[in-house]
Short mmCIF file of C-alpha atoms in Angstrom, two decimals:
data_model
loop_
_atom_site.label_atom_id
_atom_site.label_comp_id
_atom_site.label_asym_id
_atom_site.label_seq_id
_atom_site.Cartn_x
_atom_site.Cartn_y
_atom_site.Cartn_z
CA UNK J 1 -10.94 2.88 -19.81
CA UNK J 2 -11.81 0.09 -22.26
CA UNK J 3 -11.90 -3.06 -21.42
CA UNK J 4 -11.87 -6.51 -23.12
CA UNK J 5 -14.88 -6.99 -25.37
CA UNK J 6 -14.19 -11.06 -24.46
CA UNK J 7 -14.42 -12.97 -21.39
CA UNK J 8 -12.33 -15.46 -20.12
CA UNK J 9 -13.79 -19.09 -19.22
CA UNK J 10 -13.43 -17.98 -15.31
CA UNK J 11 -15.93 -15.51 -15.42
CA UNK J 12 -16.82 -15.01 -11.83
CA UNK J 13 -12.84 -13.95 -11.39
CA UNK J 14 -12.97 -11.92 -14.51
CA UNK J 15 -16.28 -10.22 -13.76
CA UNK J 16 -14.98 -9.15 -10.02
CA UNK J 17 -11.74 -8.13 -11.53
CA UNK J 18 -13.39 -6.01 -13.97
CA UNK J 19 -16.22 -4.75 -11.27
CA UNK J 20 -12.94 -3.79 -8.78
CA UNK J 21 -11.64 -1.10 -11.77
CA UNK J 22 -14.48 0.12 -13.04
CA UNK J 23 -14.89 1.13 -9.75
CA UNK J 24 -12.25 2.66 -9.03
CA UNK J 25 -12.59 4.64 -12.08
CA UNK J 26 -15.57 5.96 -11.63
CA UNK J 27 -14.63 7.19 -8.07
CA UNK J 28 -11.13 8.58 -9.63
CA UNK J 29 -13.03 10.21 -12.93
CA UNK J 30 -11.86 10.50 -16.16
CA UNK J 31 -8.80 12.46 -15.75
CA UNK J 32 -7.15 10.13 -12.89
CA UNK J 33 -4.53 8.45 -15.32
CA UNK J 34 -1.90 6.90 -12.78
CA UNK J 35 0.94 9.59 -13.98
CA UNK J 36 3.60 10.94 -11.48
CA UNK J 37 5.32 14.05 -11.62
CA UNK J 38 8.61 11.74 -11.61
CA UNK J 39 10.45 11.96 -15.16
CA UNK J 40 12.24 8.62 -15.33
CA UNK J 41 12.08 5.63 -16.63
CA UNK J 42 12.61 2.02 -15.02
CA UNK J 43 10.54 1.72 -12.10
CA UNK J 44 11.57 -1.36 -9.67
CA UNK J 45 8.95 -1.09 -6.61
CA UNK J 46 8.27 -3.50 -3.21
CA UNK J 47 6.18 -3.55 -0.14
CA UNK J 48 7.52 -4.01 2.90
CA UNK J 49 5.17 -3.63 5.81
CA UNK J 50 2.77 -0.61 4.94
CA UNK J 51 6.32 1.23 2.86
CA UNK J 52 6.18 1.41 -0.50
CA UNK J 53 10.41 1.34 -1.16
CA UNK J 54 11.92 1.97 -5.24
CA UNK J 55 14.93 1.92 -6.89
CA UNK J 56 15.70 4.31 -9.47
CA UNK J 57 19.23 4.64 -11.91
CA UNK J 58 19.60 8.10 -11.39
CA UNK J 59 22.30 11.03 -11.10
CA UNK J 60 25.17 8.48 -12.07
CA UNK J 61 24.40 5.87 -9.28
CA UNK J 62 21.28 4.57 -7.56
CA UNK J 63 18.18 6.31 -5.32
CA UNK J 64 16.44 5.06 -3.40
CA UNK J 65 12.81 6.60 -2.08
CA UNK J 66 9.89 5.12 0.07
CA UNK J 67 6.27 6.29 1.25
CA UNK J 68 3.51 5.17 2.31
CA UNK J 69 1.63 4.47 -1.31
CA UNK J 70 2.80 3.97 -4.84
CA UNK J 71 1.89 7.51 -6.17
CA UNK J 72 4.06 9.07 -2.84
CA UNK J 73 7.02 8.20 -4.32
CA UNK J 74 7.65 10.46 -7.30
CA UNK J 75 7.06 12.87 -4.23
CA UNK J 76 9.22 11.33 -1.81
CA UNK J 77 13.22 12.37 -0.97
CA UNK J 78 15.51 10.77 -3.11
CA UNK J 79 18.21 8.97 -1.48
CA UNK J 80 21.75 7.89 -2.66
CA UNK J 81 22.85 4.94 -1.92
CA UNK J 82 25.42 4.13 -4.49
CA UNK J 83 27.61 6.17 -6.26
CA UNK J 84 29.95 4.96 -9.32
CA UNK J 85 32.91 5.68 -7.93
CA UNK J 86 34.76 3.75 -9.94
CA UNK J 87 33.80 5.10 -13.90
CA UNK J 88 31.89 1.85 -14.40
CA UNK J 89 29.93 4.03 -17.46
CA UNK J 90 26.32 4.29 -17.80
CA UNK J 91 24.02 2.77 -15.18
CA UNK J 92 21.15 1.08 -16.59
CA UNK J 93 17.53 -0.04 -14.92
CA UNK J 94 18.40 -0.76 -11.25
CA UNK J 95 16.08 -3.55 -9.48
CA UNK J 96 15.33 -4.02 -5.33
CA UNK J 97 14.66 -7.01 -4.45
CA UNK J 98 14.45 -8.49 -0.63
CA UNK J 99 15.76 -11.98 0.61
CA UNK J 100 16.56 -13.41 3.42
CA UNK J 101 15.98 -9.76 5.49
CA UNK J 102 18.28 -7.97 3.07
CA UNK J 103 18.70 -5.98 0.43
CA UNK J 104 19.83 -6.47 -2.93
CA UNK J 105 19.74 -3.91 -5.99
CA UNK J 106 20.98 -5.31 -8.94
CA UNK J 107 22.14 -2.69 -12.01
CA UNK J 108 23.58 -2.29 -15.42
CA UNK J 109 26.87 -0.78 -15.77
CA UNK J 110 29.19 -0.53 -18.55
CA UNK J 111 29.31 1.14 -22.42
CA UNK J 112 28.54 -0.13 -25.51
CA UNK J 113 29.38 -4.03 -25.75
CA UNK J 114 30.91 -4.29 -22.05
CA UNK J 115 27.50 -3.74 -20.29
CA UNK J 116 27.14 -6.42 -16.94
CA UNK J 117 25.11 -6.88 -14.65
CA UNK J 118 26.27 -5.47 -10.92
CA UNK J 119 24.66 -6.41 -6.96
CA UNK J 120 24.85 -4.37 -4.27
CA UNK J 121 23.76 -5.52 -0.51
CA UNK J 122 22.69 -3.85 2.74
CA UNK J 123 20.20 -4.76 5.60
CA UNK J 124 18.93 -1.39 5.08
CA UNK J 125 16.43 -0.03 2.36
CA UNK J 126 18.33 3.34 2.15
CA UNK J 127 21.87 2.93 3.43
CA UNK J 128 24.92 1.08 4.11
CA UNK J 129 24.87 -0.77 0.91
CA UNK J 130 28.13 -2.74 0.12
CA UNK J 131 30.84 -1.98 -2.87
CA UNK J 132 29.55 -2.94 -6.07
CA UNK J 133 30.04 -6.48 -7.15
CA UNK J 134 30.07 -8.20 -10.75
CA UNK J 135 27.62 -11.08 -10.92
CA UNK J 136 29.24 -13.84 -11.94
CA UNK J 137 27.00 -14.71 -14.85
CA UNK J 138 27.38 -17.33 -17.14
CA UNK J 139 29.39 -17.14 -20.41
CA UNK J 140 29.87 -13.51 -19.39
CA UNK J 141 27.85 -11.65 -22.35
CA UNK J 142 26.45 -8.22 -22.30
CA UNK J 143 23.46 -8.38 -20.02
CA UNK J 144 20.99 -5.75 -18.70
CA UNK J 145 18.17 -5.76 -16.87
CA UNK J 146 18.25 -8.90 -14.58
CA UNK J 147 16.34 -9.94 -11.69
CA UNK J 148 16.60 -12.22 -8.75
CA UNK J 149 13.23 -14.65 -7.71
CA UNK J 150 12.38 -17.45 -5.35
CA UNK J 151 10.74 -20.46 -7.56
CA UNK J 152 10.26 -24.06 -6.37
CA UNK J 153 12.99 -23.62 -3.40
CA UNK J 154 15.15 -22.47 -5.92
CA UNK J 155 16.61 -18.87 -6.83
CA UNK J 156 17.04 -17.95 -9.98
CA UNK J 157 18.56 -14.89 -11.92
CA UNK J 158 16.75 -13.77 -15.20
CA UNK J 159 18.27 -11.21 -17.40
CA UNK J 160 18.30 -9.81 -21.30
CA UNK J 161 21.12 -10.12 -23.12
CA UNK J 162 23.54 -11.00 -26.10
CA UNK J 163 23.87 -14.35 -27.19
CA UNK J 164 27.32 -13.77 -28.60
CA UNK J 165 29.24 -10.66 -28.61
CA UNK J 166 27.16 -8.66 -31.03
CA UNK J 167 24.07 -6.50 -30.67
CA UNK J 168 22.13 -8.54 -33.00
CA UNK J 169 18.85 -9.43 -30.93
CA UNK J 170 18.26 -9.00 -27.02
CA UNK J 171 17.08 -12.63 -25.34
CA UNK J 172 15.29 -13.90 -22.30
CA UNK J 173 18.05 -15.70 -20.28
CA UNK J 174 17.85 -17.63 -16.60
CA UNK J 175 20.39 -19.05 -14.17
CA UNK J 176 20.20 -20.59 -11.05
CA UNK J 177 21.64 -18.27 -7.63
CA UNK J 178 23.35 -20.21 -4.95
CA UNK J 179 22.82 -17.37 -3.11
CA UNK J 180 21.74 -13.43 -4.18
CA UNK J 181 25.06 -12.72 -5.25
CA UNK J 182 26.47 -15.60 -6.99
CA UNK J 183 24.86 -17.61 -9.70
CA UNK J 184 25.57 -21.01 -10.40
CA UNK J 185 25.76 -23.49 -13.80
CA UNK J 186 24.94 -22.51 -17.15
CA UNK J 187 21.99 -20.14 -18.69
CA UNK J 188 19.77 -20.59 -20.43
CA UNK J 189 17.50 -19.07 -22.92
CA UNK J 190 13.74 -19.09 -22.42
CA UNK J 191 12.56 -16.35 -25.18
CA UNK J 192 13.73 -14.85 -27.97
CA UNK J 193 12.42 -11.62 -30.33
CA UNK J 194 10.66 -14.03 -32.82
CA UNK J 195 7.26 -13.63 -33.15
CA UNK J 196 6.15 -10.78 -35.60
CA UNK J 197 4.29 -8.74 -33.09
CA UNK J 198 7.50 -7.71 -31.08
CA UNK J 199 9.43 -7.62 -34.50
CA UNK J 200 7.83 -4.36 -35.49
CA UNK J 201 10.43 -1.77 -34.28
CA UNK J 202 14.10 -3.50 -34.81
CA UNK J 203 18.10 -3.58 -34.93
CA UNK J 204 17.67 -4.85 -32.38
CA UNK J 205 15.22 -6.89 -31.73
CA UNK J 206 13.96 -6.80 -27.99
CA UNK J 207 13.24 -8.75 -25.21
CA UNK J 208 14.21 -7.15 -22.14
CA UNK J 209 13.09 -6.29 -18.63
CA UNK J 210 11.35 -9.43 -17.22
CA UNK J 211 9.63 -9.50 -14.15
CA UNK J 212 8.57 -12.44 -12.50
CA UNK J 213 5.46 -13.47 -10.61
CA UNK J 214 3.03 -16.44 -9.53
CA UNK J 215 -0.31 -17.01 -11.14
CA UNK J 216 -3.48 -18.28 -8.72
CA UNK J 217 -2.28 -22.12 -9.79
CA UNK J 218 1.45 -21.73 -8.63
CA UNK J 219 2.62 -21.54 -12.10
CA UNK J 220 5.47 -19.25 -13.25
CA UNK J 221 5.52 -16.18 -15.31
CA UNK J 222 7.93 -13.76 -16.72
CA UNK J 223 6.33 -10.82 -18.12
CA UNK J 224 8.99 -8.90 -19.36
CA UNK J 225 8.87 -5.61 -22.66
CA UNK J 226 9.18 -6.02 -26.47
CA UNK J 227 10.08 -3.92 -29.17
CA UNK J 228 12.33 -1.07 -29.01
CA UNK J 229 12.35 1.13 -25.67
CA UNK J 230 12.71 4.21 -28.48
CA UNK J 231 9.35 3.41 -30.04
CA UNK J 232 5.51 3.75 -29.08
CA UNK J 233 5.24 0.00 -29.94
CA UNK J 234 7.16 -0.63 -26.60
CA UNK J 235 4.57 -3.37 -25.12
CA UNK J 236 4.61 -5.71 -22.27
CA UNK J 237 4.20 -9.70 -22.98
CA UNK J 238 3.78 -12.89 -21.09
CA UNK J 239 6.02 -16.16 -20.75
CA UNK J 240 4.14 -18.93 -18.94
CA UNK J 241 5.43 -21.87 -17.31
CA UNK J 242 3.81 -25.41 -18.22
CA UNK J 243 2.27 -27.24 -15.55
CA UNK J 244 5.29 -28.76 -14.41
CA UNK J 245 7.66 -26.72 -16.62
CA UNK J 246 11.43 -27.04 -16.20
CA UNK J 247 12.27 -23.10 -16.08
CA UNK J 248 15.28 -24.11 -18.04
CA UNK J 249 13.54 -25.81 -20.52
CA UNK J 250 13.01 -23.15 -23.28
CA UNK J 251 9.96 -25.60 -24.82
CA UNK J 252 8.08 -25.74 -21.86
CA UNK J 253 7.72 -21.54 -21.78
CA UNK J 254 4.89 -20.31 -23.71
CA UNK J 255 4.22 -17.00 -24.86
CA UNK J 256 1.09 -14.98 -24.98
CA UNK J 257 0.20 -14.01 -28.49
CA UNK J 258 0.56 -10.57 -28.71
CA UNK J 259 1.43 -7.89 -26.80
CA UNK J 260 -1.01 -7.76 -23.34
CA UNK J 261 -0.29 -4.22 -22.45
CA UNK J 262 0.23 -1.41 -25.28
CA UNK J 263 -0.85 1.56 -27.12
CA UNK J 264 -0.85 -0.16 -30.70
CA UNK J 265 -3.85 -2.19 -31.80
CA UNK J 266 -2.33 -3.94 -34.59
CA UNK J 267 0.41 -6.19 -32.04
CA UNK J 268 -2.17 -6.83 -28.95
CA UNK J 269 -3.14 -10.51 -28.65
CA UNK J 270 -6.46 -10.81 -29.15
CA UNK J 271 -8.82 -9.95 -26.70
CA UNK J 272 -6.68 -7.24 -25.31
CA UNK J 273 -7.42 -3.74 -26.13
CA UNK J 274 -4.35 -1.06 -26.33
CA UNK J 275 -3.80 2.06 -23.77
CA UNK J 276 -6.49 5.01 -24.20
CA UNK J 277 -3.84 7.49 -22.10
CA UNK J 278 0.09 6.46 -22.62
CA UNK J 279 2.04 5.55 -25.54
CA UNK J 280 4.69 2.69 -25.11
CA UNK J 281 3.71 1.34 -21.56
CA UNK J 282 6.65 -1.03 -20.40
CA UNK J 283 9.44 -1.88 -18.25
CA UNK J 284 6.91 -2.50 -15.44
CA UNK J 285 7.53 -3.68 -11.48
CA UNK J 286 4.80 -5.95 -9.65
CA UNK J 287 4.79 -4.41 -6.18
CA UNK J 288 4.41 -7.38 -4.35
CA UNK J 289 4.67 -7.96 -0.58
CA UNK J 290 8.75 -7.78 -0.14
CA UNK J 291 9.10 -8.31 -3.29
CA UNK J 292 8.01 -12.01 -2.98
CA UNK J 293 6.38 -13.74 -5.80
CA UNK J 294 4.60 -16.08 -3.44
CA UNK J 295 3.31 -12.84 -2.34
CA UNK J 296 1.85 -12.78 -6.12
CA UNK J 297 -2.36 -11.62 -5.73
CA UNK J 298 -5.36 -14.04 -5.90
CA UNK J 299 -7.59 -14.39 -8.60
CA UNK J 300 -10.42 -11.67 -8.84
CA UNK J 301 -8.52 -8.60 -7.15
CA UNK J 302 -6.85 -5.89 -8.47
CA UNK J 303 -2.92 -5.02 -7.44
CA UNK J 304 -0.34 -2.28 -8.12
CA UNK J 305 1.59 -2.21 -10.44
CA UNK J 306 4.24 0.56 -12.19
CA UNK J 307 5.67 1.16 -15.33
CA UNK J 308 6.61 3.79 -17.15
CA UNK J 309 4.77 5.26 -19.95
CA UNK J 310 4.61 8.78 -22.49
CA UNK J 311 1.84 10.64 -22.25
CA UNK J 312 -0.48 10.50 -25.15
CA UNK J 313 -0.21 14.06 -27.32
CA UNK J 314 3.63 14.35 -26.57
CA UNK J 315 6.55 13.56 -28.16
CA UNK J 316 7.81 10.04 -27.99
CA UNK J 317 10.90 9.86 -26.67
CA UNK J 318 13.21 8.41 -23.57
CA UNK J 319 13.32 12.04 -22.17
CA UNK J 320 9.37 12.18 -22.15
CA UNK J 321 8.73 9.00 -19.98
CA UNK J 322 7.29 8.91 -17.04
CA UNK J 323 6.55 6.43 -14.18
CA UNK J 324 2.63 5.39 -13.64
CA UNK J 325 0.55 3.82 -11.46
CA UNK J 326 -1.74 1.20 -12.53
CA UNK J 327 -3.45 -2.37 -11.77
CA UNK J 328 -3.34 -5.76 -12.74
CA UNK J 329 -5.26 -8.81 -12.42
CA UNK J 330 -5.20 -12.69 -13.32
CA UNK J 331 -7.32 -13.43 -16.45
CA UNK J 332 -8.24 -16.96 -16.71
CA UNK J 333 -8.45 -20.09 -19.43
CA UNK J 334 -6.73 -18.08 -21.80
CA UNK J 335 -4.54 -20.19 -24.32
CA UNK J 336 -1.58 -19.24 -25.58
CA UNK J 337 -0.66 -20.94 -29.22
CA UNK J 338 2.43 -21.48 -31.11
CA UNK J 339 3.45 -23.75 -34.14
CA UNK J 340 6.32 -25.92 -35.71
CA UNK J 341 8.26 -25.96 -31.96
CA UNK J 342 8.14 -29.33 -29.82
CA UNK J 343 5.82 -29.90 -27.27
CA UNK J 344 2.04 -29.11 -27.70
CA UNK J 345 0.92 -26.32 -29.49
CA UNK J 346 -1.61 -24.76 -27.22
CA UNK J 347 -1.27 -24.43 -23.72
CA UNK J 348 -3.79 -23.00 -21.22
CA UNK J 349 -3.82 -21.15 -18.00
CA UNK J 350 -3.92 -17.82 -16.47
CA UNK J 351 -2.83 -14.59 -17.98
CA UNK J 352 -2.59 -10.95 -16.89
CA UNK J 353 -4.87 -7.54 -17.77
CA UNK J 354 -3.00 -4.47 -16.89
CA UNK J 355 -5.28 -0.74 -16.45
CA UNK J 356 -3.69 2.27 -16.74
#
């Protein structure tokens, strides 16, 4: 694997970071890219105990599988535990998430322009989940690919979607939950498809699948996939909180310069090198300790991640993706720039590497 040619300010993290994959390279060899045999695209993975449990949109509702490691699930029995029953169209990028000692898998459902976002509830991984319900989101626009999170004794729902009623650009949005199923007050948009680096693959322009976690300082971050899903420029990129940050405040977001995981050279942010094995790595899940950010790993170690990925040498296309294995880390003192926008213009903190 190649790694960044540039280290961070916190080099004693960085170094042991870097150490912790190199090593587990060289004991894997060459040919251990973090492929599954699973076909299929939006992984959404948590720990609970030593049980590795995912969510997958599949077979016109939602599966559920667990095992005892990441790379046992593609292996594992597939279990339904929703069907749509009720011709709610196509089911879109199902997330798990666990609060409170339940359950909650949030989906897509819908065609075209009428595309919401759905919960259902159980205090089971793999059964007894509740009817589907409609989340209750603000303005009521198309939305995909939202999330529930616990920041700052708050929860908070964060989702792509329309500003208006046409498909013009996919945008970052956020709401506060009163609870896991009902959000509350207005949303709010904390990142839009603006920067050239996720404008290369268009109509639309995309922000979508964010994923939240908590750097070594406590700050926020939404790391969430840019550029067209159809295209091998499909990248991951960073939001970060400000010290202090309102998470409604769209100002006091800032966002990494260039893409931080992805096979294209041209839109990485500098210091980042792109994918050696997979083309278009994205729509990734943090598998964090029941799904808790404040579960999110120290500085210095490694930590799963998934995502999924085409193979390098095939065909890129939504048929040919597969879910991955990989690793992340925290990357320190990196600043993240912007211009003509209030607030500074430079902001620095900690970032993310990702390894296939």
């Amino acid at each position: 694997m190649k790694l960044a040619r540039h280290v961070s300010g916190c080099a004693a993290f960085a170094l042991s970071c870097l150490l912790a994959v190199a090593l587990s390279l060289s004991a894997a060899g060459p040919a251990a890219a973090g492929r599954t045999t699973h076909r299929a695209a939006d992984p959404s993975v948590l720990r609970v105990g030593s049980t590795y449990i995912s969510v997958e949109s599949a077979g016109g509702g939602i599966a559920v599988r667990q095992a005892s490691s990441t790379a046992g699930l593609a292996g594992a029995p597939a279990r339904q535990v929703w069907s749509d029953t009720r011709d709610r169209g196509e089911i879109w990028a199902s997330e798990i998430v666990r609060d409170g000692g339940r359950y909650h898998i949030y989906f897509s459902a819908g065609r075209a322009s009428a595309h919401r976002m759905y919960v259902i509830s159980s205090a089971s991984a793999d059964s007894g989940y509740t009817a589907e319900t409609k989340l209750a989101l603000p303005d009521d626009k198309w939305a995909i690919d939202g999330t529930m999170f616990t920041f700052g004794g708050t929860r908070w729902f964060v989702w792509s979607g329309w500003a208006g009623d046409t498909n013009v650009e996919q945008n970052l949005y956020i709401a506060r939950m009163s609870s896991p199923t009902a959000p509350t007050g207005a949303r709010y948009v904390i990142s839009q498809p603006r920067e050239s680096w996720e404008r290369v693959v268009g109509n639309p322009f995309i922000n979508e699948a964010p994923e939240a976690i908590r750097d070594p300082d406590g700050q926020l971050h939404i790391v969430y996939s840019a550029n067209g899903s159809w295209s091998d420029q499909y990248c991951l990129a960073d939001l970060r909180l400000r010290a202090g940050g309102d998470p409604t405040y769209v100002w006091d977001w800032y966002k990494s310069n260039g893409c931080l995981f992805g096979s294209n050279r041209a839109t990485m942010m500098p210091g980042w090198d792109p994918t050696l094995q997979v083309d278009g790595p994205g729509h990734h899940t943090f598998v964090l300790l029941d799904g808790d950010i404040a579960t999110s790993p120290p500085a210095g170690p490694t930590f799963p991640l998934m995502f999924h990925a085409v193979p390098k040498g095939t065909p890129y296309s939504w048929a040919n993706r597969y879910w991955y294995t990989g690793t992340f880390c925290w990357w320190g003192n990196t600043t993240y720039s912007r211009a003509n926008v209030p607030g500074p213009n430079t902001d620095s903190g900690w970032s993310l590497k990702f390894f296939e």
